[in-house]
GROMACS .gro file of C-alpha atoms in nm:
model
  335
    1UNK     CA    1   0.913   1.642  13.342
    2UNK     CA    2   1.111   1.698  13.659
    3UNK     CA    3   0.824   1.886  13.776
    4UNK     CA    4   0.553   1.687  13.733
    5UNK     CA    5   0.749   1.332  13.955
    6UNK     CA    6   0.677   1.445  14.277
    7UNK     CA    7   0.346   1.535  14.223
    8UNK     CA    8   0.250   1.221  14.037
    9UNK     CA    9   0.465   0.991  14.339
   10UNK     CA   10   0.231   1.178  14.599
   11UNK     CA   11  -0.074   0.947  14.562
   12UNK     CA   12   0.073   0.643  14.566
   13UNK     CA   13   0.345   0.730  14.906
   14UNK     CA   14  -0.006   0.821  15.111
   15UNK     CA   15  -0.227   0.535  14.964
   16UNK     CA   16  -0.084   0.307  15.200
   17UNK     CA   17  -0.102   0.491  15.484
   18UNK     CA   18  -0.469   0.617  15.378
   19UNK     CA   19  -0.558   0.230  15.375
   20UNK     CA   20  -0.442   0.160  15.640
   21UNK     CA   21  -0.592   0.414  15.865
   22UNK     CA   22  -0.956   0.336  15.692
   23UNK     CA   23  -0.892  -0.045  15.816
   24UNK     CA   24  -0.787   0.045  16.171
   25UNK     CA   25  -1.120   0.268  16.173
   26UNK     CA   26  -1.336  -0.038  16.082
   27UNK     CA   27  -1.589  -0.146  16.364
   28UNK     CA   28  -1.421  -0.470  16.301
   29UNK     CA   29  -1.081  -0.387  16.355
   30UNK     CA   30  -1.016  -0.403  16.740
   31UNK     CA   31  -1.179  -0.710  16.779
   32UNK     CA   32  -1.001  -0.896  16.512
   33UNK     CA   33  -0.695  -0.769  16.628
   34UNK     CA   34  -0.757  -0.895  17.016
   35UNK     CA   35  -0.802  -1.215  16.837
   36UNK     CA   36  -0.446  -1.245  16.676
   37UNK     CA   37  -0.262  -1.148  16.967
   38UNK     CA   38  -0.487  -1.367  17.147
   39UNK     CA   39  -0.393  -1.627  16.873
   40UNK     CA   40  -0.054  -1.539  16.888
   41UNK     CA   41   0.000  -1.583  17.295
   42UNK     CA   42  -0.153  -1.905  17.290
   43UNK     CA   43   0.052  -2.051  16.987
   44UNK     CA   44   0.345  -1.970  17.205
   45UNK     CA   45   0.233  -2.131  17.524
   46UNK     CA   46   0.107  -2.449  17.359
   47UNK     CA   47   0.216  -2.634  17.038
   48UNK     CA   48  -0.098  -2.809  16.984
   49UNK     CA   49  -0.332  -2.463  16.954
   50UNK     CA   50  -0.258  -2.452  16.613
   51UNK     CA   51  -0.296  -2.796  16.529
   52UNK     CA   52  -0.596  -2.790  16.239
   53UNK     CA   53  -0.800  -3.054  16.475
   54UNK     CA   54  -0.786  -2.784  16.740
   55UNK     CA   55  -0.871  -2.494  16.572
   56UNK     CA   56  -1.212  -2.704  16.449
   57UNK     CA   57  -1.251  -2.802  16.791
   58UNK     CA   58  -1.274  -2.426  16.909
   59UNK     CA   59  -1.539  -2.342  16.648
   60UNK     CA   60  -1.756  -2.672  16.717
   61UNK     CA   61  -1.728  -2.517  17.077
   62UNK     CA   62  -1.864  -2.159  16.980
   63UNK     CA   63  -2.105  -2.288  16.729
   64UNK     CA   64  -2.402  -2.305  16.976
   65UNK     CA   65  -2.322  -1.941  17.147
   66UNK     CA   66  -2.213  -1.773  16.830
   67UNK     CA   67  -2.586  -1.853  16.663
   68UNK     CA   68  -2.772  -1.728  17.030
   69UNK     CA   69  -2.498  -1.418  17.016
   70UNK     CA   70  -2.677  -1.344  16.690
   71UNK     CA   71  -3.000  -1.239  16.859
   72UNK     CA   72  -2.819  -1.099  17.120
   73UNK     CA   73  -2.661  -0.850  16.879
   74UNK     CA   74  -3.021  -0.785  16.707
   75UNK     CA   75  -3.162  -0.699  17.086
   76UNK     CA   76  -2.834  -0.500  17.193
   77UNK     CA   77  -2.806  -0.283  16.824
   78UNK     CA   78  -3.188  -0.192  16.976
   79UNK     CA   79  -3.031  -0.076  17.298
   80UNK     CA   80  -3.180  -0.308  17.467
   81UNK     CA   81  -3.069  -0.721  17.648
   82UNK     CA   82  -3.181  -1.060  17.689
   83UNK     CA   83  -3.100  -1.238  17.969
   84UNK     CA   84  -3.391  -1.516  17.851
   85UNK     CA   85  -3.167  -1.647  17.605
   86UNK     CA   86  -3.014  -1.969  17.735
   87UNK     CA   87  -3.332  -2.071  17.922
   88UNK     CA   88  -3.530  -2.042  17.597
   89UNK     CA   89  -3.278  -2.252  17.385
   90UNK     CA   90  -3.286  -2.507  17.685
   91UNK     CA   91  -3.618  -2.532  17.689
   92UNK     CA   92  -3.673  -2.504  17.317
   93UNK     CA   93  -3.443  -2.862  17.261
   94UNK     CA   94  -3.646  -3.004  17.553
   95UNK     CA   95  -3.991  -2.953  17.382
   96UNK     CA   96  -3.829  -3.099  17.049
   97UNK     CA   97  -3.650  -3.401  17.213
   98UNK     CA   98  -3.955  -3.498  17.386
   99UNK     CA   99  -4.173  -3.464  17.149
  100UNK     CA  100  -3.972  -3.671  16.924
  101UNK     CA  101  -3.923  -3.970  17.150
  102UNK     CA  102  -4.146  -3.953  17.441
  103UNK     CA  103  -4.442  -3.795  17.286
  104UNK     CA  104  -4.480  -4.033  16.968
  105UNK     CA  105  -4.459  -3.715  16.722
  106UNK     CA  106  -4.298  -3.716  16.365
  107UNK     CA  107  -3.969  -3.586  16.438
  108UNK     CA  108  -4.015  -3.287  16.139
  109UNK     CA  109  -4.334  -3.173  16.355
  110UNK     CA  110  -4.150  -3.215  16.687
  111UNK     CA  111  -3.819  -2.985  16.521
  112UNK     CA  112  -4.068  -2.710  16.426
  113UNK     CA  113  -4.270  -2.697  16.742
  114UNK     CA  114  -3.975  -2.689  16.985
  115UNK     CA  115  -3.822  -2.362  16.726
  116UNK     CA  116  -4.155  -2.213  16.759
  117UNK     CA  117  -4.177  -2.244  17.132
  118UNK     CA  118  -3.812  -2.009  17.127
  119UNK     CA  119  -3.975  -1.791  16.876
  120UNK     CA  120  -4.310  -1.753  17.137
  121UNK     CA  121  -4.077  -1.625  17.379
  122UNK     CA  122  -3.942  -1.426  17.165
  123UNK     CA  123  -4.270  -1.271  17.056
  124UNK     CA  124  -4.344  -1.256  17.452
  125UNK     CA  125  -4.032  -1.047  17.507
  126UNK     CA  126  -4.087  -0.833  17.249
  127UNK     CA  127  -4.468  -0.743  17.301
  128UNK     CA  128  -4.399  -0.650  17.704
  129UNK     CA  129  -4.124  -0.416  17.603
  130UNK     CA  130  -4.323  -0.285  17.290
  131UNK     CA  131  -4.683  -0.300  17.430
  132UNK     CA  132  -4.643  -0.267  17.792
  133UNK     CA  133  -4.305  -0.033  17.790
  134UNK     CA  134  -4.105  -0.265  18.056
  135UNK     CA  135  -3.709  -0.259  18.025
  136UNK     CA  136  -3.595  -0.498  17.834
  137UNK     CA  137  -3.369  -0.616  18.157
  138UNK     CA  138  -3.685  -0.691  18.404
  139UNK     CA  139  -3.885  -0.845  18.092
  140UNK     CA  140  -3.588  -1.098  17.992
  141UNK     CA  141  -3.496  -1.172  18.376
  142UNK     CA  142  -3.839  -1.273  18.429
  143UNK     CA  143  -3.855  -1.475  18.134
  144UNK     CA  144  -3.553  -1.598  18.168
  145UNK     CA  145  -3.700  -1.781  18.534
  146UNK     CA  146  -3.988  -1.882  18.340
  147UNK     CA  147  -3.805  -2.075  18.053
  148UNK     CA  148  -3.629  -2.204  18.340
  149UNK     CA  149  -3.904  -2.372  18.548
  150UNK     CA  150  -4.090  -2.468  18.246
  151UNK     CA  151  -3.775  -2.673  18.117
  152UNK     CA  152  -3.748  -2.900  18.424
  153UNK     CA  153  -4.114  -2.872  18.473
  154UNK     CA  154  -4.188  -3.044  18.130
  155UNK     CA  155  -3.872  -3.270  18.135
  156UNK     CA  156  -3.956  -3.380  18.476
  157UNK     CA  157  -3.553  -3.349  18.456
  158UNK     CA  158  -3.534  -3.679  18.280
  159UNK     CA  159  -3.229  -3.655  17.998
  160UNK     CA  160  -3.391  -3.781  17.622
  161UNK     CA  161  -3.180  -4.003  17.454
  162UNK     CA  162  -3.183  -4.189  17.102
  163UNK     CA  163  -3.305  -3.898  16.911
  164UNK     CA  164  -3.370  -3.935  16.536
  165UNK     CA  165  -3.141  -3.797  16.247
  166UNK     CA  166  -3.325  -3.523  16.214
  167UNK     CA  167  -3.255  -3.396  16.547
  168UNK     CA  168  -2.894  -3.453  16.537
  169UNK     CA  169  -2.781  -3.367  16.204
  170UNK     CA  170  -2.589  -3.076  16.263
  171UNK     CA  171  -2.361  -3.284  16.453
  172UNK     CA  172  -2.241  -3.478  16.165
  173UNK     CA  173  -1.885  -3.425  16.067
  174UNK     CA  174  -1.672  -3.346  15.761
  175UNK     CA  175  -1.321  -3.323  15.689
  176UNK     CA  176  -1.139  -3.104  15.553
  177UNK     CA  177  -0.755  -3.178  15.569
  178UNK     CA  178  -0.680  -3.273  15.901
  179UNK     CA  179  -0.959  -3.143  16.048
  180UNK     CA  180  -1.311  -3.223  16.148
  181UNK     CA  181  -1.627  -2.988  16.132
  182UNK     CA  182  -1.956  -3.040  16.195
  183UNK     CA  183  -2.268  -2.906  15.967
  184UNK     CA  184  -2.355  -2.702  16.280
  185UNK     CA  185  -2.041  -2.473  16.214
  186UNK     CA  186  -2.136  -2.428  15.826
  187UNK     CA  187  -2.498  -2.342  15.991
  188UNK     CA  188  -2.321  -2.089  16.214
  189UNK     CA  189  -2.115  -1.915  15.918
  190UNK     CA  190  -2.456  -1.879  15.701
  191UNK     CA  191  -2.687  -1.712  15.956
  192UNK     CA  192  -2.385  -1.492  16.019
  193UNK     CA  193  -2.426  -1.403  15.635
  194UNK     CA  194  -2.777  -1.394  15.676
  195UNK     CA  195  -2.769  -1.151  15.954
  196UNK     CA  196  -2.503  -0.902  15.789
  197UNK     CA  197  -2.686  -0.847  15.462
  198UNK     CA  198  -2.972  -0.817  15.649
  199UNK     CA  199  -2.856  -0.537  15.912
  200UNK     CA  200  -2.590  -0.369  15.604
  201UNK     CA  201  -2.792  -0.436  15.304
  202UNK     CA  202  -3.153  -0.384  15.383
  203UNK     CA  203  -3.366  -0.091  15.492
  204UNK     CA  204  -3.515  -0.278  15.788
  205UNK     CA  205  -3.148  -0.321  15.906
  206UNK     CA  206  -3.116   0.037  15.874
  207UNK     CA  207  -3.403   0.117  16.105
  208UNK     CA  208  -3.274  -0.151  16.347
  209UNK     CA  209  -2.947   0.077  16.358
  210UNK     CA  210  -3.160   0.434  16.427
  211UNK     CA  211  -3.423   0.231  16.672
  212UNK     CA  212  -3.101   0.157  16.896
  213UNK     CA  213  -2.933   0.506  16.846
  214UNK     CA  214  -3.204   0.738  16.900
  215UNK     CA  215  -3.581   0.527  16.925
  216UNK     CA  216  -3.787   0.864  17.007
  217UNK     CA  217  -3.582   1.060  16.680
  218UNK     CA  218  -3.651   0.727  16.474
  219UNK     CA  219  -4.038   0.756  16.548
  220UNK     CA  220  -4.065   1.052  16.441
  221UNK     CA  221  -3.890   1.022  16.123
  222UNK     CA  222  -4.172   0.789  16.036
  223UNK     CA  223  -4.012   0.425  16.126
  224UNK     CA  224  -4.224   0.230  16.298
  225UNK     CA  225  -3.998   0.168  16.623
  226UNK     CA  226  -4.278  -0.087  16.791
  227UNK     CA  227  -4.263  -0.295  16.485
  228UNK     CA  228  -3.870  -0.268  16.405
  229UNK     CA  229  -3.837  -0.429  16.783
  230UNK     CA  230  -4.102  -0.698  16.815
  231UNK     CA  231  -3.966  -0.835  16.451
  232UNK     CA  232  -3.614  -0.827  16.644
  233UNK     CA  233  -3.747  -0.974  16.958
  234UNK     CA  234  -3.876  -1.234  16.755
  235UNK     CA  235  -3.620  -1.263  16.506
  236UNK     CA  236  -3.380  -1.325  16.791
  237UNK     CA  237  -3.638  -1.636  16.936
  238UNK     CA  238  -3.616  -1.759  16.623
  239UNK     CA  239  -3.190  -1.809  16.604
  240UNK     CA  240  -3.224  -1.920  16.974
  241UNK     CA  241  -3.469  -2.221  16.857
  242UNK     CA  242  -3.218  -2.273  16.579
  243UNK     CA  243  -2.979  -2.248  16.881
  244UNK     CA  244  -3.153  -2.499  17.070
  245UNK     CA  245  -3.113  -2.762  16.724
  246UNK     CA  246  -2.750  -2.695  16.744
  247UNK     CA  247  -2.700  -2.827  17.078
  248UNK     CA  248  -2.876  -3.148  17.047
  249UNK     CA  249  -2.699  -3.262  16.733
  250UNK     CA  250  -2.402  -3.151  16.930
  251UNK     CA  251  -2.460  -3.351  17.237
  252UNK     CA  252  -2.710  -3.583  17.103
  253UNK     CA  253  -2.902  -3.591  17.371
  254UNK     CA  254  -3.226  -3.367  17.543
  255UNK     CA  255  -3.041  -3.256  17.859
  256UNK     CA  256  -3.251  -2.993  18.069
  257UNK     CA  257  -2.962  -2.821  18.224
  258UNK     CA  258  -2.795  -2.734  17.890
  259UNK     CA  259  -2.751  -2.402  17.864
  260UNK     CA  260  -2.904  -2.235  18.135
  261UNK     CA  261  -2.643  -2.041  18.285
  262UNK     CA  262  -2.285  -1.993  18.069
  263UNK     CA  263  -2.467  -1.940  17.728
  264UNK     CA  264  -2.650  -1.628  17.821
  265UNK     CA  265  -2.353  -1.470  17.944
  266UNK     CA  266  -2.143  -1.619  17.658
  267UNK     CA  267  -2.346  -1.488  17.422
  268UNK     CA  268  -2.350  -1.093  17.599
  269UNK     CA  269  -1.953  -1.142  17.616
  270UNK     CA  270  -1.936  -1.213  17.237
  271UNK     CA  271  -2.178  -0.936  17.126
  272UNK     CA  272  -1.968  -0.666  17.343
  273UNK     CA  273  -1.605  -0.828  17.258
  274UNK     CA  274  -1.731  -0.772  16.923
  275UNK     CA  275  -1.753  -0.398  16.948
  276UNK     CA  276  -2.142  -0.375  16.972
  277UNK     CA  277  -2.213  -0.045  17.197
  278UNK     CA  278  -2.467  -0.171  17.514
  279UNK     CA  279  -2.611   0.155  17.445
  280UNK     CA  280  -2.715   0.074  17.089
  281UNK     CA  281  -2.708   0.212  16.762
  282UNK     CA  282  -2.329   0.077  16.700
  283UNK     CA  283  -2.176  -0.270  16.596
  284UNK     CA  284  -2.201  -0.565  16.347
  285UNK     CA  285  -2.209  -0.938  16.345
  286UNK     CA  286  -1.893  -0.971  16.181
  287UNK     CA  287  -1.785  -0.829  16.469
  288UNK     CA  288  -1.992  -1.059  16.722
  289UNK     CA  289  -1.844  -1.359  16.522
  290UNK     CA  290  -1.514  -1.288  16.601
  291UNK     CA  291  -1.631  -1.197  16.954
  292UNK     CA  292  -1.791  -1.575  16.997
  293UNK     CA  293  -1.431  -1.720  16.827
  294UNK     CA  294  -1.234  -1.497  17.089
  295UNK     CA  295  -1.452  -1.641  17.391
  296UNK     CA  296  -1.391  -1.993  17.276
  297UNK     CA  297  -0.990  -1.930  17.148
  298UNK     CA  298  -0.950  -1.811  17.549
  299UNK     CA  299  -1.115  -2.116  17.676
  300UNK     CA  300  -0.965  -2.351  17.489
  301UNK     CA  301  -0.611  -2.190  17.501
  302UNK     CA  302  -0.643  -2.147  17.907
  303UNK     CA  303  -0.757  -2.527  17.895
  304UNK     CA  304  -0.482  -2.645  17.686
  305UNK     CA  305  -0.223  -2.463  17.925
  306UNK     CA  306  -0.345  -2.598  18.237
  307UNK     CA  307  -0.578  -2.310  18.391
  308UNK     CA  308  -0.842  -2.407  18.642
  309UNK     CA  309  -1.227  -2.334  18.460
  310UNK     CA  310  -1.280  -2.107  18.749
  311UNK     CA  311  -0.975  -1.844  18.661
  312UNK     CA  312  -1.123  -1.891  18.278
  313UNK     CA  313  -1.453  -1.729  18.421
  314UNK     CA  314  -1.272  -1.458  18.603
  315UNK     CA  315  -1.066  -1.352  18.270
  316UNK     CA  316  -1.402  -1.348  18.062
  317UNK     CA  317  -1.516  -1.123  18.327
  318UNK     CA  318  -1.226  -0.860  18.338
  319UNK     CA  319  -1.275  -0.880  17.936
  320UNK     CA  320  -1.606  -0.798  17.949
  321UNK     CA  321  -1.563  -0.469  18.149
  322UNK     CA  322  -1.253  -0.395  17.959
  323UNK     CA  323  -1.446  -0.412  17.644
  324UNK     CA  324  -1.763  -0.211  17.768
  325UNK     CA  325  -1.541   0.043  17.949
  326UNK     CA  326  -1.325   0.102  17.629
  327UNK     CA  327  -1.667   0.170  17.449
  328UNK     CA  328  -1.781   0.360  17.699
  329UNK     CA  329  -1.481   0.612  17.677
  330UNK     CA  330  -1.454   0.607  17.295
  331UNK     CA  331  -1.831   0.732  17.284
  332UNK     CA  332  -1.834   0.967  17.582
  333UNK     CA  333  -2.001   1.316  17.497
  334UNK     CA  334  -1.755   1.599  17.578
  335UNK     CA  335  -1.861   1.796  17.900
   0.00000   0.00000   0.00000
């Protein structure tokens, strides 16, 4: 019997130790990790971060670039960018606002045609870097100018105001406790579901994942790499039309300098503080979710304790190289 103890109390002494090691080797866990400590330093600087009404704030902020980080991460996984994506959701809310109260159509119709307009981009990206062979860089910076002109071209930079419920549902609140949240952050949290079973669950998400790690080696195992990547390019115009819904119930209004600048680079920073490789092949929305809730937990702490919005650019910067250059290392091939 004396024999047999040690053997038997083996298991259990290196089960912990086993679990913990498979956790810290999740894709997940650096990220979520930067976001306690990040949690963490800002509860100590300010009492009100963790006040319920602030932590809703923060995800009512993030709502908007964590749904466009989305089809960033679907482009990215691919190896490839899009630099188009705030432009298209700008434009995208214009064509819907105006339709709905300057144009004289049903508000349903007007919803549908300014998400399809995102989606035709979308489908645009995706055929010049299928079809054609451009980088995905030079395709998306072009399109990215052309979104742009055609939003204040088709605004005539006029702001569209009194928008029907339809429009602005998703910012309609709900409480829970203390706190306030608005439909747009239960949107948010389901494409996020959405997305994972899709990439994790799903064959097509598996050929998503070989696409962006080797495209030539996923050819020739029989995927079909063109179509994997215009359905992404396309997917990802579809979540920035969604996008685009999202910020008008949010400000309520059909602004055409919404989201032209910040959002595309907020939505890169959350994909790569996330742990998605820029090279492709490696990463997960979970993982861009709680890069989108780290972006906005930094701006909102660095607001609440008094920091000028120019430093808050210049520490999103150093985190973005930080985060690529870490990935960069962990992945470099041995000479």
């Amino acid at each position: 019997m004396t024999t047999t103890e040690p053997a038997a109390a083996e298991p259990h002494e290196s089960a912990g130790p086993h679990a913990l090691r498979r956790l810290a080797t999740t894709p997940t866990a650096g990220p979520l990790l930067a976001l306690l400590l990040t949690c963490a330093f800002f509860s100590l600087k300010s009492d009100r971060f963790l006040r319920a009404e602030n932590l809703s704030l923060v995800l009512q902020q993030v709502e908007v670039v964590g749904v466009l980080a989305i089809g960033q991460t679907l482009i990215i996984l691919t190896a490839g960018i899009d630099l188009s994506c705030g432009t298209v959701m700008a434009l995208g809310q214009i064509v819907m606002t105006k339709l709905a109260v300057a144009s004289g159509v049903p508000p349903v119709w007007a919803l549908v045609l300014g998400i399809l307009t995102a989606v035709g981009f979308g489908v645009l990206n995706g055929g010049l870097v299928t079809r054609i062979g451009l980088p995905a860089f030079i395709v998306t910076l072009g399109t990215f100018n052309i979104a742009l002109a055609l939003t204040h071209v088709v605004s005539k930079d006029l702001t569209f105001t009194g928008l029907p419920g339809v429009l602005t549902f998703w910012g309609r609140t709900f409480s829970i406790g203390s706190a306030d949240l608005t439909y747009g952050v239960v949107c948010m949290f389901v494409l996020y579901a959405v997305a994972w079973f899709a990439l994790s669950q799903t064959g097509w998400g598996r050929h998503v994942y070989a696409v962006g790690d080797n495209r030539e080696a996923a050819r020739l195992s029989g995927i079909k790499t063109e179509r994997v990547l215009l359905g992404v390019y396309s997917l990802a115009g579809l979540t920035y039309g969604i996008a685009a819904w999202l910020l008008v119930g949010r400000t309520e209004v059909g602004d055409p300098n919404a989201g032209q600048t910040t959002e595309n680079l907020d939505s890169i920073t959350a994909v790569v503080l996330g742990g998605t490789s820029l090279f492709g092949g490696r990463g997960t929305v979970v993982g861009t979710l709680i890069g989108a809730i780290i972006v906005g937990v930094f701006r909102n702490g660095l607001t609440l304790i008094g920091v000028q919005v120019i430093y808050q650019y210049l520490v999103t910067g150093v985190l973005v190289i930080l985060a690529v250059s870490v990935d960069r290392l962990a992945h470099r091939t041995p000479q």
